[in-house]
Coordinates of C-alpha atoms in Angstrom, one line a residue:
M1 CA 130.0 -34.0 70.0
S2 CA 130.3 -33.8 66.2
T3 CA 127.5 -32.9 63.8
P4 CA 126.1 -35.6 61.4
P5 CA 127.6 -35.5 57.9
L6 CA 124.3 -34.8 56.3
A7 CA 123.7 -31.6 58.4
A8 CA 127.3 -30.5 57.6
S9 CA 126.7 -30.8 53.9
G10 CA 123.7 -28.6 54.0
M11 CA 121.1 -31.3 53.3
A12 CA 118.4 -31.6 55.9
P13 CA 117.8 -35.2 57.1
G14 CA 114.4 -36.3 55.9
P15 CA 112.6 -39.2 54.3
F16 CA 115.2 -39.2 51.5
A17 CA 118.3 -39.1 53.6
G18 CA 119.6 -42.4 52.4
P19 CA 119.0 -46.1 52.0
Q20 CA 120.0 -46.8 55.6
A21 CA 117.5 -44.2 57.0
Q22 CA 114.8 -45.5 54.7
Q23 CA 115.4 -49.1 55.8
A24 CA 115.4 -48.1 59.5
A25 CA 112.1 -46.3 59.0
R26 CA 110.6 -49.4 57.3
E27 CA 111.7 -51.7 60.0
V28 CA 109.0 -52.3 62.7
N29 CA 110.4 -53.8 65.8
T30 CA 108.3 -55.4 68.5
A31 CA 108.4 -52.5 70.8
S32 CA 107.0 -50.0 68.3
L33 CA 104.4 -52.6 67.2
C34 CA 103.3 -53.0 70.8
R35 CA 103.2 -49.2 71.3
I36 CA 101.0 -48.7 68.2
G37 CA 98.8 -51.6 69.2
Q38 CA 98.4 -50.2 72.7
E39 CA 97.4 -46.8 71.3
T40 CA 94.9 -48.4 69.0
V41 CA 93.4 -50.4 71.9
Q42 CA 93.2 -47.2 74.0
D43 CA 91.4 -45.5 71.1
I44 CA 89.0 -48.4 70.8
V45 CA 88.2 -48.2 74.5
Y46 CA 87.8 -44.4 74.3
R47 CA 85.4 -44.7 71.3
T48 CA 83.4 -47.5 73.0
M49 CA 83.0 -45.3 76.1
E50 CA 81.8 -42.4 73.9
I51 CA 79.3 -44.8 72.2
F52 CA 77.9 -46.0 75.5
Q53 CA 77.7 -42.4 76.8
L54 CA 75.8 -41.3 73.7
L55 CA 73.5 -44.3 74.0
R56 CA 72.8 -43.6 77.6
N57 CA 71.9 -40.0 76.8
M58 CA 69.7 -40.9 73.9
Q59 CA 65.9 -41.1 74.5
L60 CA 64.3 -44.5 75.0
P61 CA 61.6 -45.5 72.5
N62 CA 58.7 -44.6 74.8
G63 CA 56.8 -42.4 72.4
V64 CA 58.0 -39.0 73.7
T65 CA 59.3 -36.8 70.9
Y66 CA 62.8 -35.6 71.0
H67 CA 64.3 -32.4 69.7
T68 CA 65.0 -33.3 66.1
G69 CA 68.3 -31.3 66.0
T70 CA 69.7 -32.8 69.2
Y71 CA 68.6 -36.3 68.1
Q72 CA 70.2 -35.9 64.6
D73 CA 73.4 -34.5 66.2
R74 CA 73.7 -37.5 68.6
L75 CA 72.8 -40.0 65.9
T76 CA 75.5 -38.5 63.6
K77 CA 78.1 -38.7 66.5
L78 CA 77.1 -42.2 67.2
Q79 CA 77.4 -43.3 63.5
D80 CA 80.8 -41.5 63.3
N81 CA 82.1 -43.3 66.4
L82 CA 80.9 -46.7 65.1
R83 CA 82.6 -46.0 61.8
Q84 CA 85.8 -45.0 63.6
L85 CA 85.6 -48.0 65.8
S86 CA 85.4 -50.4 62.9
V87 CA 88.4 -48.6 61.3
L88 CA 90.3 -49.0 64.5
F89 CA 89.5 -52.7 64.7
R90 CA 90.7 -53.2 61.1
K91 CA 93.9 -51.4 62.0
L92 CA 94.4 -53.6 65.0
R93 CA 93.7 -56.7 63.0
L94 CA 96.2 -55.6 60.3
Q95 CA 98.9 -55.1 63.0
L96 CA 98.3 -58.5 64.6
I97 CA 98.1 -60.8 61.6
P98 CA 101.5 -60.3 60.1
Y99 CA 103.3 -60.5 63.4
V100 CA 106.7 -62.0 63.0
E101 CA 108.7 -63.5 65.8
E102 CA 112.2 -62.1 66.0
D103 CA 115.0 -63.6 68.0
G104 CA 117.1 -60.4 67.6
S105 CA 119.6 -61.9 65.2
K106 CA 119.2 -61.7 61.5
N107 CA 121.7 -64.6 60.7
D108 CA 119.9 -67.2 62.7
D109 CA 119.9 -70.6 61.0
R110 CA 116.5 -71.6 62.3
A111 CA 114.9 -68.4 61.1
G112 CA 112.3 -69.4 58.5
P113 CA 109.3 -67.8 56.9
P114 CA 107.3 -65.4 59.0
R115 CA 104.8 -67.0 61.5
F116 CA 101.4 -65.6 61.3
A117 CA 99.1 -65.1 64.3
S118 CA 96.6 -67.6 62.9
E119 CA 99.3 -70.3 62.9
E120 CA 100.3 -69.4 66.4
R121 CA 96.6 -69.5 67.6
R122 CA 96.2 -73.0 66.0
E123 CA 99.4 -74.2 67.8
I124 CA 98.2 -72.8 71.1
A125 CA 94.8 -74.5 70.6
E126 CA 96.6 -77.8 70.0
V127 CA 98.8 -77.4 73.1
N128 CA 95.7 -76.4 75.2
K129 CA 93.9 -79.6 74.0
K130 CA 96.9 -81.8 75.0
L131 CA 97.1 -80.0 78.3
K132 CA 93.4 -80.6 79.0
Q133 CA 93.9 -84.3 78.2
K134 CA 96.8 -84.5 80.6
N135 CA 94.9 -82.7 83.3
Q136 CA 92.0 -85.2 82.8
Q137 CA 94.4 -88.1 83.1
L138 CA 95.9 -86.7 86.3
K139 CA 92.4 -86.2 87.7
Q140 CA 91.6 -89.8 87.0
I141 CA 94.8 -90.9 88.7
M142 CA 94.1 -88.8 91.7
D143 CA 90.5 -90.2 92.0
Q144 CA 91.9 -93.7 91.8
L145 CA 94.5 -93.0 94.5
R146 CA 91.8 -91.4 96.7
N147 CA 89.6 -94.5 96.3
L148 CA 92.5 -96.8 97.1
I149 CA 93.4 -94.8 100.2
W150 CA 89.7 -94.9 101.2
D151 CA 89.7 -98.7 100.8
I152 CA 92.9 -99.1 102.7
N153 CA 91.6 -97.0 105.6
A154 CA 88.3 -99.0 105.6
M155 CA 90.2 -102.3 105.8
L156 CA 92.4 -101.0 108.6
A157 CA 89.4 -99.8 110.5
M158 CA 87.7 -103.2 110.1
R159 CA 90.8 -105.1 111.3
N160 CA 90.9 -103.1 114.6

């Protein structure tokens, strides 16, 4: 196994190792985007659980006084968790909006401008609307067939 040329020349590989390394560091593939999104969602769940735990332990407003220091400490923790939660949601939103579909090949003829999540949501909503219409049509046809079979069975029963 040979050593990399940068290590042999005495330069430590780092953020300024070269244009290829910088380009690779800037590229965000789907797997890393999913991993970062998953970590963000896990942080959101953890912070939400902490918030509910703090709210459960805080005193109900029934008029009984609470130790001011303990109350202020829990209130500060609660506000900090809420602030962090809003930051995490913004981070997640920023990760999801500029999502670009990649087919794996850079020289694809049909590769056009990036597709944003809002466009995909709109397309999904249109497809869902068409699907509901088709389902409604199928339901009407099944109801008509059921009525037809019922009528045929009734006629056969009257004939006998």
